[in-house]
Each structure stands twice: as structure tokens, then as C-alpha cells.
Amino acid sequence: MQSKKRRRVDPPTIHPRNRYSEKPPDFGLLADLYPSFSPYVFPSSRPGGRPSIDWTDFNATRELTRVLLLHDHGVNWWIPDRQLCPTVPNRSNYIHWIEDLLSSDLIPVWDCSDRKVRGFDIGTGANCIYPLLGASLLGWSFVGSDAALEWARKNVESNPHLSELIEIRNANDFLCSAEVKPKSGKIIEGELFAEEKEAESLEPKLVLSSFSKPHVLVGVVKDDEKFDFCMCNPPFFESIEEAGLNPKTSCGGTPEELVYPGGEQAFVTQIINDSVVLRNSFRWFTSMVGRKANLKVLVSKLREVGVSLVKTTEFVQGQTARWGLAWSFIAVKKSSIALNTPIKSHHSFMLEGLQRQFGAFQILKAVESFFLVNGAICKCDFSSFLVNVTLSNDQIGDLLKDGLANIGGRAISSMSNTSTDLKFPKELLFHVSVFEQSPGTVLVRGSLLHKDNPLLGVFSSLFSRLEEALKNDFVNKLRGS
């Protein structure tokens, strides 16, 4: 097994569209512009270092959030003591990831004339951060739900230019009289990009066994409502003692905001259960996850209830890491799989639930075979569990002429019109590494060696096909056998 240091070849970064991706907040400048922030800012102990704040001081983190929202987003905001104080850059990452999901065209849009994006924030809290960011950044409309919403409403009312886009809904007003009735429908089984299959109507025993817990969506979402997405920053902890274990930050938070019986795994499981009932009310269901171990468990639960599509990501901001989990019950648009492959220089995916006889070595050999079949030159380094792949100019042209799943997507279509005499760089070089995370779980990571190569689309589409092939050979077939 490879070391943790070796595994992270290309660590996740802040979202490229995040306002702070190129230039982090300048605390010194903000202190000059906003005198109320100045007492919390102190110079760096290193020569030439940037000013900072005491991250264990709730008042400092709250004032930083206030001035960032005002200075960079034009949003007036405040929360009382002990409420959960959000970090603006991290929450912006979540908003932009949802923007990516909505623009990916993996699943159809709603068939209606009004195309204004509409979201649902589960447990919006006093800070109401996601509706305020989504409305100010992208013009999205929101319903924010919670049980105690005095300050959420105040924050909306303090921003008249956004108030028409945000509805604050008291969940208790709806849940007290709600009667849970599963809607009819069929389940689409499988994983990401799985084929649509016929399935029996949903049996109540599949998910309703845990409906004795309070619902988070069922009963709060109205029968005739449709949303493009829901989002959630769930209570991460099982007890208030556990919530206070991190001495490096002081972001506040009431027990209702931080603690839930069973922790975040139980809370997101309840969202999953509710999503089965409300499968036709949302295009995307999403949630933030604080622990990677919980992410794996939740992905397995999603497979059990038969979602058609699962997407995950990692949010990194400073020393904080969080994960994003998204799923949908809408059938995947197969024609969009290759055309909408993210155009980037590195990709990765997980193979989970492998049988005992399949480890990193067997997956590496399968990776080599996949690219050999597609005409590539491969050189395996079994000591490092890595295969170097080379595609020549002619091989790339042959792949395109053969129409290999529209390989290259929009990147290629923008390079030429109808000519088959395409001009490409001399070759495409990349390597694929395989890491055994734990028994039954393998990480596959691919990196383009020349990141400015104009054939990023070819690399991205090939890697997408590799993921589909490996999951079909090592996960889907075995699960179905």
C-alpha cells in the first residue's frame, strides 16, 4: 500500500471560479477599510508574511465573515453570539460546485419556460449563508428551511436587493401535520453513467423503515414544487463534546446546528431516504460531508436505493477539508457523457466493493490492457503501480475518425470543422497510477504530463471511458452476478 503522502499526487484546490482562488483576502486592507475589523488583525511573525487573525476567536471569525460578505458580495450580514459562523471562501466552493453540476448537462433540465435556477437549503440556520451567496453571486432563488429562523429572516430583510429571491420557511410549520406517503415510480439502478434498467416499484421497506426520524425534506417541500437542487451543511457530530474537540478554530454553533443523533451519517441518510420519496421534485440532491469515511458509507447507501448518478468532490480551503456528495434519480443523458467530460489535466476515481482477489496489481494490468486496445504505447512500472501511456499523432487521428464516443468533445470540435486532416501535437503523454486505499477499495488517478496540451479533451474523454470500463468489469458485473 502506498503512503498517504504518495497518494496525493494532485491535491484538490480551491474552485477556479471562487473569488478568492487567485487572490486570498487581504486582512490588512480589510482592516484599513473596516475599522471594526482592525482590532482582530495582527501582523505576521515572519518577515514579509501576511497579516492574520486568531482563528480560535469567534468574534474575529464572525467579523471576518461580515466584512467579506459586505466588501466582496454587497451583502449585509450578522449573527448573534454562539451561532455557527460560516467561512465565505469554503461556502463559495460548494455554490460553484453545484453550478458545475447544473451546467454539466448530464441530466435533462426541467421542461418549463422559467429557467431561473431554484435551490433548497436544508437547515439554513441563522447565517443563511448559502441563499445569500447563491443569490448575490448567480441570481439563484432559494427556499431556506430550519426550525429557528429569526436571524435568517433578518439577514434576508437586511438585503432588499436579494429578498425577492429568498424564502425562509419554518420546517416545523410543515412537519407537524405532514403525512409521509411514498410516491410511485421506478428505480434506476447502478452507478455513475449506468444504463437505465427496468425495476419493480419501490417497496416501502426499502427506505421507510427509518422514517421514524424527523424528516428534512418530506413535508417541507410542497407537492407541486420543483427545485434544481438541494444543499446542506449537516450537523457533523453525535455529541456536543465531540464538536468541541478542534482547538484550532472557533466558528461557534448551537447544539442544533452541530449535533444530531448518529452524526452527519445519520442526517445525510435521512436526506437520502427523503430523496427517494421526492425523486421527481429535485434534479440534484447534494450535501456536504465532513468525514471521508462517512462519504464511502453514504455512497453505498445511494447505490442501495437505486440512484442513477452519483458525483463527489473535495472542498479544500486553508486547513479545512470537506467533501461534497451529489446524486440524482433522473436518467443520464448518454450522449452527454463524453461531450461534457471536464476538461482538465488530471482526473481520479474510486473503485469500491472489489472482491478480495482484485487489488492494485490486477487493476493496473486492466488499465494497461484498456489503453493497449485503444492503440496506445504503454510502459508499466509495477514497483510504483504506474503505467505511462503514449498516443501518437496518427493514433489520436484514428481514434477521432473512428468516432470513439465523440472523444475529445467540445475541445476537439472547436479545433476543426469537417476536415479529417487534423493537426495535433506530436503525441499525448500521460500516466495512470493505482493506489490501494483499503481492502476492496482502489484509487485510480491519471495525470497529463504536459498540462498546456490542447488535447485535454482527448485525455479527459479517454479517462472517462477508462472509469466506465473498469467499473463495469470489476464492480457492476460482479454485483449483478
JSON list of C-alpha atoms in Angstrom, two decimals, residues 215-366:
[
{"chain": "A", "resi": 215, "resn": "HIS", "atom": "CA", "xyz": [-37.76, 14.39, 8.01]},
{"chain": "A", "resi": 216, "resn": "VAL", "atom": "CA", "xyz": [-35.67, 17.11, 6.43]},
{"chain": "A", "resi": 217, "resn": "LEU", "atom": "CA", "xyz": [-37.40, 17.40, 3.05]},
{"chain": "A", "resi": 218, "resn": "VAL", "atom": "CA", "xyz": [-40.60, 15.32, 3.13]},
{"chain": "A", "resi": 219, "resn": "GLY", "atom": "CA", "xyz": [-43.41, 17.51, 4.42]},
{"chain": "A", "resi": 220, "resn": "VAL", "atom": "CA", "xyz": [-41.39, 20.72, 3.94]},
{"chain": "A", "resi": 221, "resn": "VAL", "atom": "CA", "xyz": [-41.31, 20.56, 0.14]},
{"chain": "A", "resi": 222, "resn": "LYS", "atom": "CA", "xyz": [-44.78, 21.18, -1.26]},
{"chain": "A", "resi": 223, "resn": "ASP", "atom": "CA", "xyz": [-46.41, 18.70, -3.62]},
{"chain": "A", "resi": 224, "resn": "ASP", "atom": "CA", "xyz": [-46.28, 20.93, -6.67]},
{"chain": "A", "resi": 225, "resn": "GLU", "atom": "CA", "xyz": [-42.77, 22.30, -6.13]},
{"chain": "A", "resi": 226, "resn": "LYS", "atom": "CA", "xyz": [-39.73, 21.56, -8.26]},
{"chain": "A", "resi": 227, "resn": "PHE", "atom": "CA", "xyz": [-36.15, 22.51, -7.47]},
{"chain": "A", "resi": 228, "resn": "ASP", "atom": "CA", "xyz": [-32.95, 22.29, -9.43]},
{"chain": "A", "resi": 229, "resn": "PHE", "atom": "CA", "xyz": [-31.04, 21.22, -6.34]},
{"chain": "A", "resi": 230, "resn": "CYS", "atom": "CA", "xyz": [-30.97, 20.99, -2.59]},
{"chain": "A", "resi": 231, "resn": "MET", "atom": "CA", "xyz": [-27.88, 21.59, -0.46]},
{"chain": "A", "resi": 232, "resn": "CYS", "atom": "CA", "xyz": [-26.97, 21.05, 3.15]},
{"chain": "A", "resi": 233, "resn": "ASN", "atom": "CA", "xyz": [-24.24, 21.66, 5.70]},
{"chain": "A", "resi": 234, "resn": "PRO", "atom": "CA", "xyz": [-25.37, 18.88, 8.06]},
{"chain": "A", "resi": 235, "resn": "PRO", "atom": "CA", "xyz": [-24.71, 18.60, 11.79]},
{"chain": "A", "resi": 236, "resn": "PHE", "atom": "CA", "xyz": [-21.32, 16.85, 11.78]},
{"chain": "A", "resi": 237, "resn": "PHE", "atom": "CA", "xyz": [-21.25, 15.49, 15.33]},
{"chain": "A", "resi": 238, "resn": "GLU", "atom": "CA", "xyz": [-23.02, 12.97, 17.56]},
{"chain": "A", "resi": 239, "resn": "SER", "atom": "CA", "xyz": [-22.46, 14.95, 20.77]},
{"chain": "A", "resi": 240, "resn": "ILE", "atom": "CA", "xyz": [-21.57, 18.48, 21.82]},
{"chain": "A", "resi": 241, "resn": "GLU", "atom": "CA", "xyz": [-18.39, 17.12, 23.44]},
{"chain": "A", "resi": 242, "resn": "GLU", "atom": "CA", "xyz": [-17.23, 15.77, 20.10]},
{"chain": "A", "resi": 243, "resn": "ALA", "atom": "CA", "xyz": [-17.99, 19.11, 18.45]},
{"chain": "A", "resi": 244, "resn": "GLY", "atom": "CA", "xyz": [-15.56, 20.90, 20.76]},
{"chain": "A", "resi": 245, "resn": "LEU", "atom": "CA", "xyz": [-12.54, 18.72, 20.04]},
{"chain": "A", "resi": 246, "resn": "ASN", "atom": "CA", "xyz": [-10.90, 21.00, 17.44]},
{"chain": "A", "resi": 247, "resn": "PRO", "atom": "CA", "xyz": [-8.86, 23.65, 19.30]},
{"chain": "A", "resi": 248, "resn": "LYS", "atom": "CA", "xyz": [-7.67, 25.36, 16.10]},
{"chain": "A", "resi": 249, "resn": "THR", "atom": "CA", "xyz": [-10.94, 27.05, 15.19]},
{"chain": "A", "resi": 250, "resn": "SER", "atom": "CA", "xyz": [-13.84, 28.73, 16.93]},
{"chain": "A", "resi": 251, "resn": "CYS", "atom": "CA", "xyz": [-16.70, 29.01, 14.48]},
{"chain": "A", "resi": 252, "resn": "GLY", "atom": "CA", "xyz": [-19.38, 28.76, 17.15]},
{"chain": "A", "resi": 253, "resn": "GLY", "atom": "CA", "xyz": [-22.53, 26.77, 16.64]},
{"chain": "A", "resi": 254, "resn": "THR", "atom": "CA", "xyz": [-25.54, 25.83, 18.71]},
{"chain": "A", "resi": 255, "resn": "PRO", "atom": "CA", "xyz": [-26.22, 22.18, 19.61]},
{"chain": "A", "resi": 256, "resn": "GLU", "atom": "CA", "xyz": [-29.00, 22.18, 16.98]},
{"chain": "A", "resi": 257, "resn": "GLU", "atom": "CA", "xyz": [-26.51, 23.26, 14.31]},
{"chain": "A", "resi": 258, "resn": "LEU", "atom": "CA", "xyz": [-23.68, 20.93, 15.33]},
{"chain": "A", "resi": 259, "resn": "VAL", "atom": "CA", "xyz": [-25.22, 17.78, 16.81]},
{"chain": "A", "resi": 260, "resn": "TYR", "atom": "CA", "xyz": [-27.61, 15.12, 15.53]},
{"chain": "A", "resi": 261, "resn": "PRO", "atom": "CA", "xyz": [-28.23, 11.58, 16.86]},
{"chain": "A", "resi": 262, "resn": "GLY", "atom": "CA", "xyz": [-25.89, 9.44, 14.80]},
{"chain": "A", "resi": 263, "resn": "GLY", "atom": "CA", "xyz": [-23.97, 12.45, 13.48]},
{"chain": "A", "resi": 264, "resn": "GLU", "atom": "CA", "xyz": [-23.70, 13.53, 9.86]},
{"chain": "A", "resi": 265, "resn": "GLN", "atom": "CA", "xyz": [-24.01, 9.98, 8.56]},
{"chain": "A", "resi": 266, "resn": "ALA", "atom": "CA", "xyz": [-27.48, 9.63, 10.08]},
{"chain": "A", "resi": 267, "resn": "PHE", "atom": "CA", "xyz": [-28.56, 13.10, 8.95]},
{"chain": "A", "resi": 268, "resn": "VAL", "atom": "CA", "xyz": [-27.48, 12.64, 5.33]},
{"chain": "A", "resi": 269, "resn": "THR", "atom": "CA", "xyz": [-29.02, 9.16, 5.37]},
{"chain": "A", "resi": 270, "resn": "GLN", "atom": "CA", "xyz": [-32.31, 10.87, 6.23]},
{"chain": "A", "resi": 271, "resn": "ILE", "atom": "CA", "xyz": [-31.86, 13.17, 3.23]},
{"chain": "A", "resi": 272, "resn": "ILE", "atom": "CA", "xyz": [-31.27, 10.07, 1.10]},
{"chain": "A", "resi": 273, "resn": "ASN", "atom": "CA", "xyz": [-34.46, 8.48, 2.45]},
{"chain": "A", "resi": 274, "resn": "ASP", "atom": "CA", "xyz": [-36.43, 11.64, 1.75]},
{"chain": "A", "resi": 275, "resn": "SER", "atom": "CA", "xyz": [-34.92, 11.90, -1.72]},
{"chain": "A", "resi": 276, "resn": "VAL", "atom": "CA", "xyz": [-36.44, 8.54, -2.66]},
{"chain": "A", "resi": 277, "resn": "VAL", "atom": "CA", "xyz": [-39.90, 9.94, -1.92]},
{"chain": "A", "resi": 278, "resn": "LEU", "atom": "CA", "xyz": [-39.12, 13.28, -3.62]},
{"chain": "A", "resi": 279, "resn": "ARG", "atom": "CA", "xyz": [-37.16, 11.90, -6.56]},
{"chain": "A", "resi": 280, "resn": "ASN", "atom": "CA", "xyz": [-39.30, 13.87, -9.02]},
{"chain": "A", "resi": 281, "resn": "SER", "atom": "CA", "xyz": [-39.04, 17.16, -7.13]},
{"chain": "A", "resi": 282, "resn": "PHE", "atom": "CA", "xyz": [-35.28, 17.75, -7.48]},
{"chain": "A", "resi": 283, "resn": "ARG", "atom": "CA", "xyz": [-32.80, 17.42, -10.32]},
{"chain": "A", "resi": 284, "resn": "TRP", "atom": "CA", "xyz": [-29.87, 17.14, -7.89]},
{"chain": "A", "resi": 285, "resn": "PHE", "atom": "CA", "xyz": [-29.72, 16.26, -4.21]},
{"chain": "A", "resi": 286, "resn": "THR", "atom": "CA", "xyz": [-26.47, 17.36, -2.55]},
{"chain": "A", "resi": 287, "resn": "SER", "atom": "CA", "xyz": [-24.86, 17.57, 0.87]},
{"chain": "A", "resi": 288, "resn": "MET", "atom": "CA", "xyz": [-21.55, 18.48, 2.40]},
{"chain": "A", "resi": 289, "resn": "VAL", "atom": "CA", "xyz": [-19.78, 15.67, 4.30]},
{"chain": "A", "resi": 290, "resn": "GLY", "atom": "CA", "xyz": [-17.15, 16.24, 6.97]},
{"chain": "A", "resi": 291, "resn": "ARG", "atom": "CA", "xyz": [-15.53, 12.80, 7.12]},
{"chain": "A", "resi": 292, "resn": "LYS", "atom": "CA", "xyz": [-14.27, 10.80, 4.18]},
{"chain": "A", "resi": 293, "resn": "ALA", "atom": "CA", "xyz": [-15.15, 7.51, 5.92]},
{"chain": "A", "resi": 294, "resn": "ASN", "atom": "CA", "xyz": [-18.78, 8.65, 6.06]},
{"chain": "A", "resi": 295, "resn": "LEU", "atom": "CA", "xyz": [-18.67, 9.57, 2.37]},
{"chain": "A", "resi": 296, "resn": "LYS", "atom": "CA", "xyz": [-17.96, 5.95, 1.42]},
{"chain": "A", "resi": 297, "resn": "VAL", "atom": "CA", "xyz": [-20.82, 4.66, 3.57]},
{"chain": "A", "resi": 298, "resn": "LEU", "atom": "CA", "xyz": [-23.24, 7.20, 2.11]},
{"chain": "A", "resi": 299, "resn": "VAL", "atom": "CA", "xyz": [-22.25, 6.35, -1.48]},
{"chain": "A", "resi": 300, "resn": "SER", "atom": "CA", "xyz": [-23.07, 2.72, -0.70]},
{"chain": "A", "resi": 301, "resn": "LYS", "atom": "CA", "xyz": [-26.48, 3.75, 0.66]},
{"chain": "A", "resi": 302, "resn": "LEU", "atom": "CA", "xyz": [-27.17, 5.64, -2.54]},
{"chain": "A", "resi": 303, "resn": "ARG", "atom": "CA", "xyz": [-26.44, 2.53, -4.58]},
{"chain": "A", "resi": 304, "resn": "GLU", "atom": "CA", "xyz": [-28.87, 0.60, -2.41]},
{"chain": "A", "resi": 305, "resn": "VAL", "atom": "CA", "xyz": [-31.76, 2.97, -3.16]},
{"chain": "A", "resi": 306, "resn": "GLY", "atom": "CA", "xyz": [-31.05, 2.89, -6.91]},
{"chain": "A", "resi": 307, "resn": "VAL", "atom": "CA", "xyz": [-29.93, 6.39, -7.86]},
{"chain": "A", "resi": 308, "resn": "SER", "atom": "CA", "xyz": [-28.90, 6.88, -11.48]},
{"chain": "A", "resi": 309, "resn": "LEU", "atom": "CA", "xyz": [-25.98, 9.22, -10.86]},
{"chain": "A", "resi": 310, "resn": "VAL", "atom": "CA", "xyz": [-23.51, 9.94, -8.05]},
{"chain": "A", "resi": 311, "resn": "LYS", "atom": "CA", "xyz": [-20.90, 12.69, -8.01]},
{"chain": "A", "resi": 312, "resn": "THR", "atom": "CA", "xyz": [-18.37, 13.55, -5.30]},
{"chain": "A", "resi": 313, "resn": "THR", "atom": "CA", "xyz": [-15.77, 16.24, -4.85]},
{"chain": "A", "resi": 314, "resn": "GLU", "atom": "CA", "xyz": [-13.40, 17.56, -2.19]},
{"chain": "A", "resi": 315, "resn": "PHE", "atom": "CA", "xyz": [-13.55, 21.12, -0.90]},
{"chain": "A", "resi": 316, "resn": "VAL", "atom": "CA", "xyz": [-10.26, 22.44, 0.45]},
{"chain": "A", "resi": 317, "resn": "GLN", "atom": "CA", "xyz": [-9.79, 25.86, 1.99]},
{"chain": "A", "resi": 318, "resn": "GLY", "atom": "CA", "xyz": [-6.83, 26.52, 4.26]},
{"chain": "A", "resi": 319, "resn": "GLN", "atom": "CA", "xyz": [-6.52, 23.65, 6.74]},
{"chain": "A", "resi": 320, "resn": "THR", "atom": "CA", "xyz": [-10.14, 22.54, 6.36]},
{"chain": "A", "resi": 321, "resn": "ALA", "atom": "CA", "xyz": [-11.20, 19.65, 4.12]},
{"chain": "A", "resi": 322, "resn": "ARG", "atom": "CA", "xyz": [-14.80, 18.77, 3.37]},
{"chain": "A", "resi": 323, "resn": "TRP", "atom": "CA", "xyz": [-16.41, 16.57, 0.75]},
{"chain": "A", "resi": 324, "resn": "GLY", "atom": "CA", "xyz": [-19.38, 17.16, -1.50]},
{"chain": "A", "resi": 325, "resn": "LEU", "atom": "CA", "xyz": [-21.88, 14.41, -2.31]},
{"chain": "A", "resi": 326, "resn": "ALA", "atom": "CA", "xyz": [-24.47, 14.74, -5.08]},
{"chain": "A", "resi": 327, "resn": "TRP", "atom": "CA", "xyz": [-26.97, 12.30, -6.57]},
{"chain": "A", "resi": 328, "resn": "SER", "atom": "CA", "xyz": [-29.93, 12.18, -8.92]},
{"chain": "A", "resi": 329, "resn": "PHE", "atom": "CA", "xyz": [-32.70, 9.77, -9.87]},
{"chain": "A", "resi": 330, "resn": "ILE", "atom": "CA", "xyz": [-33.05, 11.26, -13.36]},
{"chain": "A", "resi": 331, "resn": "ALA", "atom": "CA", "xyz": [-31.84, 9.07, -16.23]},
{"chain": "A", "resi": 332, "resn": "VAL", "atom": "CA", "xyz": [-28.42, 10.12, -17.50]},
{"chain": "A", "resi": 333, "resn": "LYS", "atom": "CA", "xyz": [-28.23, 11.63, -20.99]},
{"chain": "A", "resi": 334, "resn": "LYS", "atom": "CA", "xyz": [-25.84, 9.14, -22.58]},
{"chain": "A", "resi": 335, "resn": "SER", "atom": "CA", "xyz": [-24.93, 11.46, -25.45]},
{"chain": "A", "resi": 336, "resn": "SER", "atom": "CA", "xyz": [-23.57, 13.97, -22.95]},
{"chain": "A", "resi": 337, "resn": "ILE", "atom": "CA", "xyz": [-21.14, 11.66, -21.18]},
{"chain": "A", "resi": 338, "resn": "ALA", "atom": "CA", "xyz": [-18.14, 12.17, -23.44]},
{"chain": "A", "resi": 339, "resn": "LEU", "atom": "CA", "xyz": [-19.08, 15.65, -24.65]},
{"chain": "A", "resi": 340, "resn": "ASN", "atom": "CA", "xyz": [-19.26, 17.02, -21.13]},
{"chain": "A", "resi": 341, "resn": "THR", "atom": "CA", "xyz": [-16.23, 15.32, -19.60]},
{"chain": "A", "resi": 342, "resn": "PRO", "atom": "CA", "xyz": [-14.48, 18.00, -17.52]},
{"chain": "A", "resi": 343, "resn": "ILE", "atom": "CA", "xyz": [-11.54, 19.37, -19.47]},
{"chain": "A", "resi": 344, "resn": "LYS", "atom": "CA", "xyz": [-8.63, 19.24, -17.03]},
{"chain": "A", "resi": 345, "resn": "SER", "atom": "CA", "xyz": [-5.12, 17.83, -16.79]},
{"chain": "A", "resi": 346, "resn": "HIS", "atom": "CA", "xyz": [-5.74, 15.32, -14.02]},
{"chain": "A", "resi": 347, "resn": "HIS", "atom": "CA", "xyz": [-8.62, 13.01, -13.14]},
{"chain": "A", "resi": 348, "resn": "SER", "atom": "CA", "xyz": [-9.29, 10.38, -10.49]},
{"chain": "A", "resi": 349, "resn": "PHE", "atom": "CA", "xyz": [-11.98, 7.93, -9.44]},
{"chain": "A", "resi": 350, "resn": "MET", "atom": "CA", "xyz": [-12.53, 5.22, -6.85]},
{"chain": "A", "resi": 351, "resn": "LEU", "atom": "CA", "xyz": [-13.30, 1.55, -7.37]},
{"chain": "A", "resi": 352, "resn": "GLU", "atom": "CA", "xyz": [-15.10, 0.33, -4.27]},
{"chain": "A", "resi": 353, "resn": "GLY", "atom": "CA", "xyz": [-16.58, -3.00, -3.28]},
{"chain": "A", "resi": 354, "resn": "LEU", "atom": "CA", "xyz": [-13.94, -5.04, -5.12]},
{"chain": "A", "resi": 355, "resn": "GLN", "atom": "CA", "xyz": [-13.70, -8.75, -4.42]},
{"chain": "A", "resi": 356, "resn": "ARG", "atom": "CA", "xyz": [-10.72, -9.92, -2.39]},
{"chain": "A", "resi": 357, "resn": "GLN", "atom": "CA", "xyz": [-8.79, -11.29, -5.38]},
{"chain": "A", "resi": 358, "resn": "PHE", "atom": "CA", "xyz": [-8.75, -7.89, -7.09]},
{"chain": "A", "resi": 359, "resn": "GLY", "atom": "CA", "xyz": [-6.18, -5.42, -5.81]},
{"chain": "A", "resi": 360, "resn": "ALA", "atom": "CA", "xyz": [-3.97, -2.67, -7.17]},
{"chain": "A", "resi": 361, "resn": "PHE", "atom": "CA", "xyz": [-1.92, -5.05, -9.34]},
{"chain": "A", "resi": 362, "resn": "GLN", "atom": "CA", "xyz": [-4.93, -6.52, -11.14]},
{"chain": "A", "resi": 363, "resn": "ILE", "atom": "CA", "xyz": [-6.42, -3.05, -11.71]},
{"chain": "A", "resi": 364, "resn": "LEU", "atom": "CA", "xyz": [-3.10, -1.78, -13.06]},
{"chain": "A", "resi": 365, "resn": "LYS", "atom": "CA", "xyz": [-2.97, -4.64, -15.59]},
{"chain": "A", "resi": 366, "resn": "ALA", "atom": "CA", "xyz": [-6.54, -3.85, -16.63]}
]
